Amino acid sequence: MRDLVHTYFHLPERLDRKTVRELKRRVRAGEVVLVDLRPAEEHAAGHPSGAIHAPADALDAHLDAIPADREVVAFCRGRFCVVAEEGTRRLREAGLSATNLGASPAHLMRFGYPAEAALRPARVTEASD
């Protein structure tokens, strides 16, 4: 199983606080752009600050919004999300230098990456009579 995972998923070994700090520095310096491949509802619920939303199911329509002169770090729902791997492959096929982050937005926030919305489900309240 491990060989299968390593054959299909091209992931960094692990994401830690130091790696997230470096990613944040590179995004701020304009060297890297984050691309959120998740559906609109998930992006709206919370995403890393500055991430470009390019949902995987409409990725081709969003390619022009992704700077071709920067390294692209794409993400979706987490380490073994097939959508992230396929989206990263499609970004590369479009000529972009793309890497699969191999982590969820919540994982980034846990290590101190700033967010542009709360990364938690909306509160459900009961209707009053």
Protein backbone atom coordinates (compact mmCIF):
# COMPACT_ATOMS: atom_id res chain seq x y z
CA MET A 1 0.00 0.00 0.00
CA ARG A 2 2.82 2.42 0.87
CA ASP A 3 4.34 1.96 -2.61
CA LEU A 4 0.96 2.62 -4.21
CA VAL A 5 0.53 5.83 -2.23
CA HIS A 6 4.06 7.05 -3.05
CA THR A 7 3.61 6.15 -6.71
CA TYR A 8 0.39 8.14 -7.08
CA PHE A 9 0.72 11.00 -4.61
CA HIS A 10 3.70 13.34 -4.98
CA LEU A 11 3.68 14.78 -1.49
CA PRO A 12 6.21 16.45 0.76
CA GLU A 13 7.29 14.21 3.61
CA ARG A 14 5.43 16.25 6.20
CA LEU A 15 4.14 19.72 6.89
CA ASP A 16 5.41 21.32 10.07
CA ARG A 17 5.57 24.78 11.63
CA LYS A 18 8.93 25.56 9.97
CA THR A 19 7.62 24.56 6.54
CA VAL A 20 4.49 26.67 7.00
CA ARG A 21 6.58 29.70 8.05
CA GLU A 22 8.69 29.31 4.91
CA LEU A 23 5.58 28.96 2.74
CA LYS A 24 4.09 32.11 4.30
CA ARG A 25 7.35 34.01 3.69
CA ARG A 26 7.47 32.90 0.05
CA VAL A 27 3.81 33.82 -0.55
CA ARG A 28 4.39 37.29 0.96
CA ALA A 29 7.53 37.73 -1.17
CA GLY A 30 5.52 36.98 -4.30
CA GLU A 31 7.47 33.82 -5.11
CA VAL A 32 4.58 31.41 -4.53
CA VAL A 33 0.84 31.51 -5.06
CA LEU A 34 -1.59 29.23 -3.22
CA VAL A 35 -4.42 27.71 -5.26
CA ASP A 36 -7.50 26.35 -3.50
CA LEU A 37 -9.03 23.53 -5.56
CA ARG A 38 -11.98 22.95 -3.23
CA PRO A 39 -15.63 23.67 -4.10
CA ALA A 40 -16.96 27.21 -3.53
CA GLU A 41 -18.77 26.37 -0.28
CA GLU A 42 -15.60 25.00 1.31
CA HIS A 43 -13.49 27.93 0.10
CA ALA A 44 -16.06 30.38 1.52
CA ALA A 45 -16.05 28.57 4.87
CA GLY A 46 -12.35 29.32 5.25
CA HIS A 47 -9.17 29.43 3.26
CA PRO A 48 -5.54 30.49 3.63
CA SER A 49 -5.05 34.22 3.26
CA GLY A 50 -4.36 35.21 -0.33
CA ALA A 51 -5.28 31.85 -1.88
CA ILE A 52 -6.68 31.96 -5.40
CA HIS A 53 -9.89 29.97 -5.68
CA ALA A 54 -9.82 27.73 -8.74
CA PRO A 55 -12.23 24.85 -8.06
CA ALA A 56 -11.05 21.60 -9.61
CA ASP A 57 -14.32 21.05 -11.44
CA ALA A 58 -13.84 24.35 -13.30
CA LEU A 59 -10.05 24.64 -13.21
CA ASP A 60 -9.61 25.41 -16.90
CA ALA A 61 -11.85 28.48 -16.58
CA HIS A 62 -9.61 29.85 -13.80
CA LEU A 63 -6.16 29.27 -15.30
CA ASP A 64 -5.82 32.89 -16.44
CA ALA A 65 -6.12 34.04 -12.80
CA ILE A 66 -3.05 32.03 -11.79
CA PRO A 67 0.25 33.87 -12.38
CA ALA A 68 2.46 31.84 -14.72
CA ASP A 69 5.63 33.43 -13.36
CA ARG A 70 5.23 32.05 -9.82
CA GLU A 71 5.47 28.65 -8.24
CA VAL A 72 1.99 27.27 -7.59
CA VAL A 73 1.17 25.33 -4.43
CA ALA A 74 -2.23 23.68 -4.79
CA PHE A 75 -4.36 22.17 -2.04
CA CYS A 76 -7.72 20.62 -1.43
CA ARG A 77 -8.99 18.57 1.51
CA GLY A 78 -5.82 16.99 2.79
CA ARG A 79 -2.84 14.74 2.34
CA PHE A 80 -4.50 11.99 0.33
CA CYS A 81 -7.06 14.03 -1.59
CA VAL A 82 -7.19 12.76 -5.17
CA VAL A 83 -8.65 16.10 -6.28
CA ALA A 84 -5.47 17.90 -5.19
CA GLU A 85 -3.24 15.45 -7.01
CA GLU A 86 -5.30 15.57 -10.21
CA GLY A 87 -5.59 19.36 -10.03
CA THR A 88 -1.83 19.69 -9.58
CA ARG A 89 -1.27 17.44 -12.59
CA ARG A 90 -3.64 19.58 -14.68
CA LEU A 91 -1.86 22.77 -13.57
CA ARG A 92 1.45 21.27 -14.70
CA GLU A 93 -0.08 20.26 -18.03
CA ALA A 94 -1.14 23.90 -18.45
CA GLY A 95 2.53 24.88 -18.16
CA LEU A 96 2.57 26.00 -14.53
CA SER A 97 5.18 24.99 -11.98
CA ALA A 98 2.79 23.31 -9.53
CA THR A 99 3.17 21.30 -6.34
CA ASN A 100 0.54 19.53 -4.25
CA LEU A 101 0.72 20.95 -0.72
CA GLY A 102 -0.38 17.61 0.71
CA ALA A 103 -2.28 19.24 3.56
CA SER A 104 -5.67 20.74 4.28
CA PRO A 105 -6.29 24.44 4.93
CA ALA A 106 -7.03 23.56 8.57
CA HIS A 107 -3.58 21.99 8.82
CA LEU A 108 -1.99 25.23 7.59
CA MET A 109 -3.95 27.26 10.16
CA ARG A 110 -2.94 24.89 12.94
CA PHE A 111 0.66 25.85 12.21
CA GLY A 112 -0.04 29.58 12.12
CA TYR A 113 -0.93 30.39 8.51
CA PRO A 114 -3.47 33.26 8.48
CA ALA A 115 -7.02 32.56 7.29
CA GLU A 116 -9.58 34.72 5.50
CA ALA A 117 -12.64 33.13 7.11
CA ALA A 118 -13.38 30.91 10.04
CA LEU A 119 -12.34 27.34 9.32
CA ARG A 120 -15.23 25.77 11.13
CA PRO A 121 -18.80 24.90 10.14
CA ALA A 122 -21.39 27.61 10.43
CA ARG A 123 -23.43 27.49 13.64
CA VAL A 124 -26.85 26.00 13.27
CA THR A 125 -29.53 27.64 15.34
CA GLU A 126 -33.05 26.43 15.90
CA ALA A 127 -35.86 28.60 14.63
CA SER A 128 -37.88 30.20 17.39
CA ASP A 129 -41.63 29.60 17.53
